[in-house]
CSV table of C-alpha atoms in Angstrom, one decimal:
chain,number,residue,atom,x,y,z
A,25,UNK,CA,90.5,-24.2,1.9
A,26,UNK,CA,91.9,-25.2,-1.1
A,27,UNK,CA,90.1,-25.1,-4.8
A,28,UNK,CA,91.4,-27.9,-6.2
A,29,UNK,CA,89.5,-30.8,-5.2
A,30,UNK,CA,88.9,-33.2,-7.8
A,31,UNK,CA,86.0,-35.6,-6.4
A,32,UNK,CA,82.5,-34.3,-7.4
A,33,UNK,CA,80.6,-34.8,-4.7
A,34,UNK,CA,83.3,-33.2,-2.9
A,35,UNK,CA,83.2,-29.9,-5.0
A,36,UNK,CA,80.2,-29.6,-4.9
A,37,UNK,CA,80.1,-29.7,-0.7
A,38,UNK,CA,82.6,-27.2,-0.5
A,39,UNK,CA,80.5,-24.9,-3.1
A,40,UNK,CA,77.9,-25.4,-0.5
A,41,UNK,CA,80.3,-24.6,2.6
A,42,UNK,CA,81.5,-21.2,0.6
A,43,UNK,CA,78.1,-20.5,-0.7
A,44,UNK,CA,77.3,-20.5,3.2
A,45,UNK,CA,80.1,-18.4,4.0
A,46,UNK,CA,78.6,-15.8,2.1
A,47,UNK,CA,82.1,-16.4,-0.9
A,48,UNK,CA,79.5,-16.6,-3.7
A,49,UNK,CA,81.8,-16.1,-6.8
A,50,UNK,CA,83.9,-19.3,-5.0
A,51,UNK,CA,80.6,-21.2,-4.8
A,52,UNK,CA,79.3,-20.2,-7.9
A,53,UNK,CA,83.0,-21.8,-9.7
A,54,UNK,CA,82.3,-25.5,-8.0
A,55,UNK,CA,78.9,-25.7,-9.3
A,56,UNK,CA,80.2,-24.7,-12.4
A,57,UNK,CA,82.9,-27.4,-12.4
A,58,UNK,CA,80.4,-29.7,-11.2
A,59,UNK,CA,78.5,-29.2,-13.7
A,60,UNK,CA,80.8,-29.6,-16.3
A,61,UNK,CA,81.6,-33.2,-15.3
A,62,UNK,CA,77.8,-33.8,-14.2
A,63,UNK,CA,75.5,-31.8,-16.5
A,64,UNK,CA,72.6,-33.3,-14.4
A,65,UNK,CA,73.9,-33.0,-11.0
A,66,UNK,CA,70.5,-31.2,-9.9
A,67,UNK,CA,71.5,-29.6,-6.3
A,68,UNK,CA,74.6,-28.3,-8.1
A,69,UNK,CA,71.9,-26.2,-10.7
A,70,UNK,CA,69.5,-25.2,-7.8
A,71,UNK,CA,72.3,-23.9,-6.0
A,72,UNK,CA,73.8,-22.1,-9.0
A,73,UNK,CA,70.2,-20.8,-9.2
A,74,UNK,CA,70.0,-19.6,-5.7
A,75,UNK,CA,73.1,-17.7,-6.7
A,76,UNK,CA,71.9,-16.3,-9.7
A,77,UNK,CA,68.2,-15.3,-8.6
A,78,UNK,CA,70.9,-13.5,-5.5
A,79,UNK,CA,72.9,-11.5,-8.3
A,80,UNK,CA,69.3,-10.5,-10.1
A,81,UNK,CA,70.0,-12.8,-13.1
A,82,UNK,CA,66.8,-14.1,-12.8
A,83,UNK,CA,66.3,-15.4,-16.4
A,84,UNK,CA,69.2,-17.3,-15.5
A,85,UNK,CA,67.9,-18.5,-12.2
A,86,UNK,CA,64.8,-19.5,-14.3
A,87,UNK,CA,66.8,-21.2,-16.6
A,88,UNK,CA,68.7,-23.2,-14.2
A,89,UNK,CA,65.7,-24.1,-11.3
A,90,UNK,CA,63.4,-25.3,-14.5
A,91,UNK,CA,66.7,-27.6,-15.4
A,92,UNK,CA,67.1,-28.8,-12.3
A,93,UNK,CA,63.4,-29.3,-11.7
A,94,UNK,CA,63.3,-31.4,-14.4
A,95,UNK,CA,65.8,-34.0,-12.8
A,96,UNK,CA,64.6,-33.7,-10.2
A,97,UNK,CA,60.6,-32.6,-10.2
A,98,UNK,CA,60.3,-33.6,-6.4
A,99,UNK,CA,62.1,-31.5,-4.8
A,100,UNK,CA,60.6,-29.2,-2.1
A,101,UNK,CA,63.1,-26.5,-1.8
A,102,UNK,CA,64.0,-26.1,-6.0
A,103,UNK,CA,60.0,-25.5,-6.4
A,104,UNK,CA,60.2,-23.1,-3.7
A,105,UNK,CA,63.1,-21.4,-5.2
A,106,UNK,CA,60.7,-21.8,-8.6
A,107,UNK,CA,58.5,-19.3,-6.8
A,108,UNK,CA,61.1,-17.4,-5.1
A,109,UNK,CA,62.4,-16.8,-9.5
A,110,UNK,CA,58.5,-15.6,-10.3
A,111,UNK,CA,58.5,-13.8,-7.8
A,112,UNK,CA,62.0,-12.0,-8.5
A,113,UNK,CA,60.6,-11.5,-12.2
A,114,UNK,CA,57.1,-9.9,-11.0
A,115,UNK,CA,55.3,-12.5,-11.9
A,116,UNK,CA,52.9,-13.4,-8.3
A,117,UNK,CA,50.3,-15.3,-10.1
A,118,UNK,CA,52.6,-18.1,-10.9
A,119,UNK,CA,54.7,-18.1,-7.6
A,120,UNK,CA,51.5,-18.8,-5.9
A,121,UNK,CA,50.3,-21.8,-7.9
């Protein structure tokens, strides 16, 4: 599949597709171009999070799931993945509340 989709929305699916395939450094690039025309785009940063919390960059992954929380406070999965990032940084008493 070819990188050099333009459309945003677009990218941002196929970063999903390869971030399913298990191509996480391909993933990881579309979010990042998504980002940089979308700053906001909040399933683009809880996906790059996902990624990040997967690589042990957690203070990233905190970075980014806080970011995207905050454009998005109610989503289900980015809290989860909120607790998953305590969790990662050995903090339970947070990732239970």
């Amino acid at each position: 599949m070819p990188l050099n989709i333009i459309n945003g929305d677009d990218r941002f699916q196929q970063g999903v597709i390869l971030q399913q395939a298990g191509r996480s450094e391909d993933a990881r690039r579309c979010y990042l171009e998504v980002l940089g025309v979308n700053p906001n785009h909040a399933r683009a940063l809880h996906n790059l999070a996902v990624l990040e919390l997967q690589a042990g960059r957690t203070d990233l992954a905190f970075s980014l799931v806080t970011r995207s929380l905050e454009i998005d406070p109610n989503s289900a999965e980015t809290h989860n993945t909120l607790g998953e990032v305590y969790r990662a940084r050995l903090d339970g008493s947070r990732a239970i509340a």
